[in-house]
Coordinates of C-alpha atoms and ligand atoms in Angstrom, one line a residue:
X1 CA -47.8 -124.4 -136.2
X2 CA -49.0 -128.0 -135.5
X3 CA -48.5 -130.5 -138.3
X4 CA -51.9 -132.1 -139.3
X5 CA -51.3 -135.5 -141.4
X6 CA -54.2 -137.1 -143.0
X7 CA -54.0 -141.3 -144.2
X8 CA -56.5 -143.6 -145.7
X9 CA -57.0 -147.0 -145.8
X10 CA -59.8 -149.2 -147.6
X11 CA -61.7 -151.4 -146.0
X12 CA -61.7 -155.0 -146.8
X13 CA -64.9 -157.4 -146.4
X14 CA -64.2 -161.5 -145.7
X15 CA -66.3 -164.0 -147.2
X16 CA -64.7 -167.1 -145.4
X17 CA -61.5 -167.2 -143.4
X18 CA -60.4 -169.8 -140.7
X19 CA -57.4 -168.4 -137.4
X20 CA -54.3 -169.8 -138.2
X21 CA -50.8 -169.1 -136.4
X22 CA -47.9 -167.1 -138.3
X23 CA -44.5 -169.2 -138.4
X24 CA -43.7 -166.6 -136.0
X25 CA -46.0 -167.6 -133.6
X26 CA -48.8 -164.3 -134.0
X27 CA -52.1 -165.0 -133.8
X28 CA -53.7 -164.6 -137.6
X29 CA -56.1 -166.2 -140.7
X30 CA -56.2 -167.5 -144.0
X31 CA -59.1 -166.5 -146.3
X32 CA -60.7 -165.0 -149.3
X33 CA -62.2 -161.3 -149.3
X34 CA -62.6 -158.5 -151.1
X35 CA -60.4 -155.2 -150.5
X36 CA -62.9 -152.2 -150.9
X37 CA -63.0 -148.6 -151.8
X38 CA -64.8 -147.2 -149.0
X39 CA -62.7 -147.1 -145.7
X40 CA -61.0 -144.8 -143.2
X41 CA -59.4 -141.6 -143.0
X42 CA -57.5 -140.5 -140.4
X43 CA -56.7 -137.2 -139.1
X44 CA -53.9 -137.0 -136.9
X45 CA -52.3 -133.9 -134.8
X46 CA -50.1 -133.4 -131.6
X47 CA -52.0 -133.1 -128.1
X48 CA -50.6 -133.9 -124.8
X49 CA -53.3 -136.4 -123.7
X50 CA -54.1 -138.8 -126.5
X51 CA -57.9 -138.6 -127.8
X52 CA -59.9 -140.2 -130.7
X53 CA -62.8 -139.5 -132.1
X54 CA -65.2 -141.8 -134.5
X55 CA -67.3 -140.2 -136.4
X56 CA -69.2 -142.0 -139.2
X57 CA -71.2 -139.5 -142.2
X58 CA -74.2 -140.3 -144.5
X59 CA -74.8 -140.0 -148.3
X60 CA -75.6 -136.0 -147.5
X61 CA -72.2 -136.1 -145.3
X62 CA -74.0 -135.4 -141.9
X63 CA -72.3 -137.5 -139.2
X64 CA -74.8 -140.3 -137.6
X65 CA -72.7 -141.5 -135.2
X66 CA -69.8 -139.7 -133.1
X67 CA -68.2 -142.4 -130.7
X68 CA -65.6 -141.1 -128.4
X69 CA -62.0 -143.7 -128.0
X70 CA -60.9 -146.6 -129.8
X71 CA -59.0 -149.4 -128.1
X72 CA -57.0 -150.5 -131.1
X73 CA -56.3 -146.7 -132.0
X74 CA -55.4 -145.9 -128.2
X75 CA -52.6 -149.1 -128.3
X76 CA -51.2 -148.0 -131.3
X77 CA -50.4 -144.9 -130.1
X78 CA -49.3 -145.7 -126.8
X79 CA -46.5 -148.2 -128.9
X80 CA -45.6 -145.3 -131.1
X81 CA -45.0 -143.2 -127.6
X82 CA -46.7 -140.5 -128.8
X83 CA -49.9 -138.5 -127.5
X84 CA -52.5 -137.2 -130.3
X85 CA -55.8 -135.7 -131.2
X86 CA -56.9 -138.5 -133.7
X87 CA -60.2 -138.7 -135.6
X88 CA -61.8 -141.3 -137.9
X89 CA -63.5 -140.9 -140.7
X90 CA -66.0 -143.3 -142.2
X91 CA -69.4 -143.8 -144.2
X92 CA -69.5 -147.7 -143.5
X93 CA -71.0 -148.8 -139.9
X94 CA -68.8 -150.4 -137.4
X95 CA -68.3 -153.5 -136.2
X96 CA -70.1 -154.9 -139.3
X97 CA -67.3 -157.2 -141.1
X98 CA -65.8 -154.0 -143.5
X99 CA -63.0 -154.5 -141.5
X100 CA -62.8 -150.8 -140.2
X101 CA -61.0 -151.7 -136.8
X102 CA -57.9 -152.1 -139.4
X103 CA -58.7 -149.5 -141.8
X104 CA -58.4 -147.3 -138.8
X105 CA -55.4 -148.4 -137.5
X106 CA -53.6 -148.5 -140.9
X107 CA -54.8 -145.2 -141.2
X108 CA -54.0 -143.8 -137.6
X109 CA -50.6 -145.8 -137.8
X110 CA -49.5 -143.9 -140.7
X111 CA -50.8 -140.5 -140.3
X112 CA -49.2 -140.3 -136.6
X113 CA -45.9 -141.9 -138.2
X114 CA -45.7 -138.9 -140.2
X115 CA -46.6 -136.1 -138.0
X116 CA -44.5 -137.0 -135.2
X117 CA -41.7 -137.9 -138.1
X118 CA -41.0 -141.2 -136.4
X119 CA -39.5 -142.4 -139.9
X120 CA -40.8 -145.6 -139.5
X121 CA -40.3 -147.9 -142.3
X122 CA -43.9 -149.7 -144.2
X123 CA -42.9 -153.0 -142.6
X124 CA -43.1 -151.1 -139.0
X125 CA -46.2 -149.3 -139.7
X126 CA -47.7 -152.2 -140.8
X127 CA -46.2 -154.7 -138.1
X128 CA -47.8 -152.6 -135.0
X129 CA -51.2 -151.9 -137.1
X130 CA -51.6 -155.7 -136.9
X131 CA -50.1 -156.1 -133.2
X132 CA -52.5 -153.8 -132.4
X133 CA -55.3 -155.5 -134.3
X134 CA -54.6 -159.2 -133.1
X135 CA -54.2 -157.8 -129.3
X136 CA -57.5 -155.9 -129.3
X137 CA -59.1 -159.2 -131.0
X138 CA -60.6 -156.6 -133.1
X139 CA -59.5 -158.7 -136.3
X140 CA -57.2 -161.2 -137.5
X141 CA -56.9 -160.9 -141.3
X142 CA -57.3 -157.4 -142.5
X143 CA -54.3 -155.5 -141.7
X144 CA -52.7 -157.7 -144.5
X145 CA -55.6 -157.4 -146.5
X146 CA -55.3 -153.8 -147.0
X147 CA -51.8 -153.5 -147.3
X148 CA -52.8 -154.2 -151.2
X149 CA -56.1 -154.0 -153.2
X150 CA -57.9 -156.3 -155.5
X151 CA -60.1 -159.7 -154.5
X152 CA -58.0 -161.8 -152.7
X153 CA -56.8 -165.0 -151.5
X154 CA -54.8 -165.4 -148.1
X155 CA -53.0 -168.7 -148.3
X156 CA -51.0 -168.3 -145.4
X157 CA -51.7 -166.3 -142.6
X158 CA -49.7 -162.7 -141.4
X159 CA -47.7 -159.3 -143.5
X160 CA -45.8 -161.5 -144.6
X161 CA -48.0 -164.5 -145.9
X162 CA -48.8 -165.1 -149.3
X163 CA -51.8 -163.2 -151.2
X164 CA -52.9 -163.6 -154.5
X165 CA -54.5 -160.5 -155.7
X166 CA -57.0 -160.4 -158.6
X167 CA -58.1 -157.0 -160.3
X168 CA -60.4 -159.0 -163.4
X169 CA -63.8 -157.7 -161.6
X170 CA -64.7 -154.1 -162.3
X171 CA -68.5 -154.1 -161.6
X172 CA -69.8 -152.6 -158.5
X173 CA -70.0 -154.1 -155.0
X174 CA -73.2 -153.6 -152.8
X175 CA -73.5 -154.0 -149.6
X176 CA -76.5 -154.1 -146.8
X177 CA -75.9 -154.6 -143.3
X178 CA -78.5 -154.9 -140.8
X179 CA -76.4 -155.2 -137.2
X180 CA -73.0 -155.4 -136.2
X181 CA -71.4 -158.8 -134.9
X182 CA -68.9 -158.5 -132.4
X183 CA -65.5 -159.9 -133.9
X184 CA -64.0 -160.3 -130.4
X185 CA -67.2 -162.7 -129.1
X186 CA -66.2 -164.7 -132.8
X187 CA -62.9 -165.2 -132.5
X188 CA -62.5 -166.1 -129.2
X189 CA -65.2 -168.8 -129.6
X190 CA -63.6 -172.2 -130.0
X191 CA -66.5 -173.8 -131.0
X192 CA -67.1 -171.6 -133.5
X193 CA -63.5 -171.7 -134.5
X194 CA -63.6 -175.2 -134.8
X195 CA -66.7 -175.1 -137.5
X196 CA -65.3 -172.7 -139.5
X197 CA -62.1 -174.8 -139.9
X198 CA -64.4 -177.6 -141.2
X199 CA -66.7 -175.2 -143.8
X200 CA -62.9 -173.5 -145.0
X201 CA -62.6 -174.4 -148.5
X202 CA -59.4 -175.1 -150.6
X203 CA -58.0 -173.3 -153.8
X204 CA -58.4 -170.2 -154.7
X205 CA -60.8 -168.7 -156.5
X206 CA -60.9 -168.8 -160.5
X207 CA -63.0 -165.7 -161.1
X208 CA -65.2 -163.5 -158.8
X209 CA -68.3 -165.8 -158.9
X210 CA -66.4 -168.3 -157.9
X211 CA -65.6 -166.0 -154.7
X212 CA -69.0 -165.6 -154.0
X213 CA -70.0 -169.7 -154.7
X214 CA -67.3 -170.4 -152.1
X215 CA -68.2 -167.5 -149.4
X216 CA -71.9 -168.9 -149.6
X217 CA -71.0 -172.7 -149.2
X218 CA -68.9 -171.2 -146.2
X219 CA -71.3 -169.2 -144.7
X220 CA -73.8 -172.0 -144.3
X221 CA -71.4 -174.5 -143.7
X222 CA -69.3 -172.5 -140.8
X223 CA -73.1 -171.7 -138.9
X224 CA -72.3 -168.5 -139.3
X225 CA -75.3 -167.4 -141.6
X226 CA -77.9 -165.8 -140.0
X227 CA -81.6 -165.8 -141.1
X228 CA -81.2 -162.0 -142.1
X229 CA -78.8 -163.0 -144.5
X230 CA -80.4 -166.0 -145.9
X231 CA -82.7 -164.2 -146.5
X232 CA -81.4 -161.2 -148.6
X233 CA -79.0 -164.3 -150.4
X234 CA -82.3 -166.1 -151.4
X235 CA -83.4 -162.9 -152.9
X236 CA -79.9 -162.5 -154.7
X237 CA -80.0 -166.0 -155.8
X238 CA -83.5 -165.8 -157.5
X239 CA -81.9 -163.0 -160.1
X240 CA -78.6 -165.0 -160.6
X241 CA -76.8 -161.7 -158.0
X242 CA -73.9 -163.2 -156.6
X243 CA -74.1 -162.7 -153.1
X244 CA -72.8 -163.8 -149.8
X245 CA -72.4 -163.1 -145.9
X246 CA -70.2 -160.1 -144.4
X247 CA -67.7 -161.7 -142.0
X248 CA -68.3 -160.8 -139.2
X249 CA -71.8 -158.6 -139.6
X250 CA -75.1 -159.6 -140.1
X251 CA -75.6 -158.3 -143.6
X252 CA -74.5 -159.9 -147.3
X253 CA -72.6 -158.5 -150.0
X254 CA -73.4 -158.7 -153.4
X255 CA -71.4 -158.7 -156.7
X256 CA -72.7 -156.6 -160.4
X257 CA -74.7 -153.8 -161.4
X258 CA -78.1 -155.3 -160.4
X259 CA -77.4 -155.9 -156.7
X260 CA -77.7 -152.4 -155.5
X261 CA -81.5 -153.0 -156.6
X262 CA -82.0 -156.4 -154.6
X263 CA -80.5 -155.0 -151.5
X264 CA -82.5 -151.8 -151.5
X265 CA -85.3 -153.7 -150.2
X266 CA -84.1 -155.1 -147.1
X267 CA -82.1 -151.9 -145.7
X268 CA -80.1 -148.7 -146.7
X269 CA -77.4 -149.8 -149.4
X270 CA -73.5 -148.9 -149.7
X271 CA -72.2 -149.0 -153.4
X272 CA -68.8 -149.3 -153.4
X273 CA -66.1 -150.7 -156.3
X274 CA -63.4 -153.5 -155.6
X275 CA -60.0 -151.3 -154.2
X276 CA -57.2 -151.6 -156.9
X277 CA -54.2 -150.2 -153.8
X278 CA -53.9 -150.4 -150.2
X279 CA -53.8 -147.5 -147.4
X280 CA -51.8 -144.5 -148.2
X281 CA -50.6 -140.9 -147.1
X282 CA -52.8 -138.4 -148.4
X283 CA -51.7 -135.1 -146.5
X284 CA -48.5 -134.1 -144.5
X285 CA -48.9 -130.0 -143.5
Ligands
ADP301 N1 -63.8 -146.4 -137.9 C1 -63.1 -146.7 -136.8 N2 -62.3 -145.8 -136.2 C2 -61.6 -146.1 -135.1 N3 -61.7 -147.3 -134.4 C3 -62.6 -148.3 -135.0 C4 -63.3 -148.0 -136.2 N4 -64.0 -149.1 -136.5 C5 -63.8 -150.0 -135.5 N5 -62.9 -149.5 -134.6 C6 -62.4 -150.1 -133.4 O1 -62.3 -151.5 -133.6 C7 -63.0 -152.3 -132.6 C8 -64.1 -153.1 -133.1 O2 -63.7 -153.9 -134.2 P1 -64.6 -154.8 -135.1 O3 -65.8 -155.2 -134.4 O4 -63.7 -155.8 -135.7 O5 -65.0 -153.8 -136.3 P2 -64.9 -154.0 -137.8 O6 -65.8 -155.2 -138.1 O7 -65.5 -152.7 -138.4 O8 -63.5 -154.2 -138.2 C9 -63.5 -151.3 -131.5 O9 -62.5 -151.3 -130.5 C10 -63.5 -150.0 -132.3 O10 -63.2 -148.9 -131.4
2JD302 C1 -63.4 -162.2 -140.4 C2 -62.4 -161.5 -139.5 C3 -61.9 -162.4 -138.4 C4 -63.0 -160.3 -138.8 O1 -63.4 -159.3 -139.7 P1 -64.1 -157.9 -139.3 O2 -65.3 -158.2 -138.5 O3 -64.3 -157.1 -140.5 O4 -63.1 -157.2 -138.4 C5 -61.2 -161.0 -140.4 O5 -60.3 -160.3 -139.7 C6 -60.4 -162.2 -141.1 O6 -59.5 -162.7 -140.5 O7 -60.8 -162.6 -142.2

């Protein structure tokens, strides 16, 4: 019988980052985000010809979008040497700044390391889901992200760079996103590059507002705000909602209880909770 392993990983949205390179000499960021606990699952089985499937569900868990292939994914795989019948799950969109690219290939990574038994230790899972994700310019940031949960702070870029984790926010996180930004256009950009090197604060954060204070001031200082988002801030900012840009998506995310309420009137809204772990194995059968 063919085994069928299932992983998930969560998601992770950036309020500022800026590219930095590892001592090692891989491409990667520092920055401050928030690891999230909507995501990906991954379903993984043996096939001789490698397929993935996409397939994103609403509230009532009928799929809106089915999108055949995923770079990333398809690299991965082709690493592992291994050919598979792979399918993503998710209830976020794509390409939005939820950092799904690495969700998925956290996911993927470790439900094909398990049904093809490849005994691969968390240090190589992890290493080629972020080779895959800095080749396929598909992110820079949140394969490390995820590895963990909580609100964080990168100080230095990479798996192996240093993250302070805070878990001192339990209120809920909404989220409204209104079209996707390509992160490949971003951060290949050196102009853009350049700005947000400028607009990239330092210290960490104290407390979760003071997340959100510093992911505005970046936003607006980096160029990267768009009038959508200004928008739906402004409307944060008039009932005291911390609120700030999804990087890279044009859409804002916004902290406490009374946010899903603000961001109900510019677009459908996902509720989600800050992430207290990183990906894991959920089924192996
Ligand atoms: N849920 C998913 N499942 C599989 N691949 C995905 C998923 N989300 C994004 N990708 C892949 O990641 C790349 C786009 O990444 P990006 O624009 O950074 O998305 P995101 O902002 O969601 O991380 C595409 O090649 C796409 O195929
Ligand atoms: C902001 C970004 C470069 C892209 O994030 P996403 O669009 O979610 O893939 C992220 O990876 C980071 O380094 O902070």
């Amino acid at each position: 019988m063919t085994k069928i392993s299932k992983a998930f990983s969560p998601g992770h949205i950036s309020g500022y980052f800026c590219p930095k390179t590892c001592t090692n000499g891989d491409k990667g960021s520092i920055g401050g985000g928030i690891v999230i606990t909507e995501g990906v699952t991954t379903t993984v089985s043996y096939s001789d010809k490698t397929a993935v499937e996409i397939i994103r569900r609403g509230d009532d868990n009928k799929i809106l979008t089915k999108i055949s292939g995923s770079p990333p994914i398809a690299y991965a795989l082709r690493r592992m040497n291994v050919t598979a019948r792979v399918q993503t799950e998710c209830r976020l969109p794509l390409g939005s700044g939820f950092g799904l690219s690495a969700a998925a290939l956290l996911s993927a990574v470790t439900a094909a390391d398990d049904c093809f038994e490849c005994g691969y230790s968390t240090e190589k899972r992890e290493a080629l889901a972020y080779e895959a994700e800095v080749y396929s310019s598909s992110g820079l940031g949140d394969v490390p992200a995820a590895t963990g949960g909580g609100y964080i702070c990168r100080k230095t870029p990479g798996l192996n760079g240093e993250i302070i984790r805070k878990f001192d926010a339990d209120e809920e996180i909404a989220a409204v996103s209104l079209s996707p930004i390509p992160t490949e256009e971003i951060v290949k950009n050196t102009k853009i590059l350049e700005d947000t090197r400028k607009a990239f604060p330092s210290g960490c954060p104290g407390g979760i507002e003071e997340f959100f204070r510093m992911s505005k001031k970046f936003a607006f200082e980096s160029g990267l705000m768009t009038e959508d988002a200004e928008k739906i801030i402004r409307a944060c900012e008039e009932e005291s909602v911390p609120a700030s840009m999804t990087m890279l998506g044009n859409g804002v995310f916004a902290y406490g209880n009374p946010a899903k309420k603000i961001l109900s009137r510019f677009g459908s809204v996902y509720v989600m909770k800050i992430s207290e772990s990183g990906y894991s194995l959920l089924q192996s059968k």
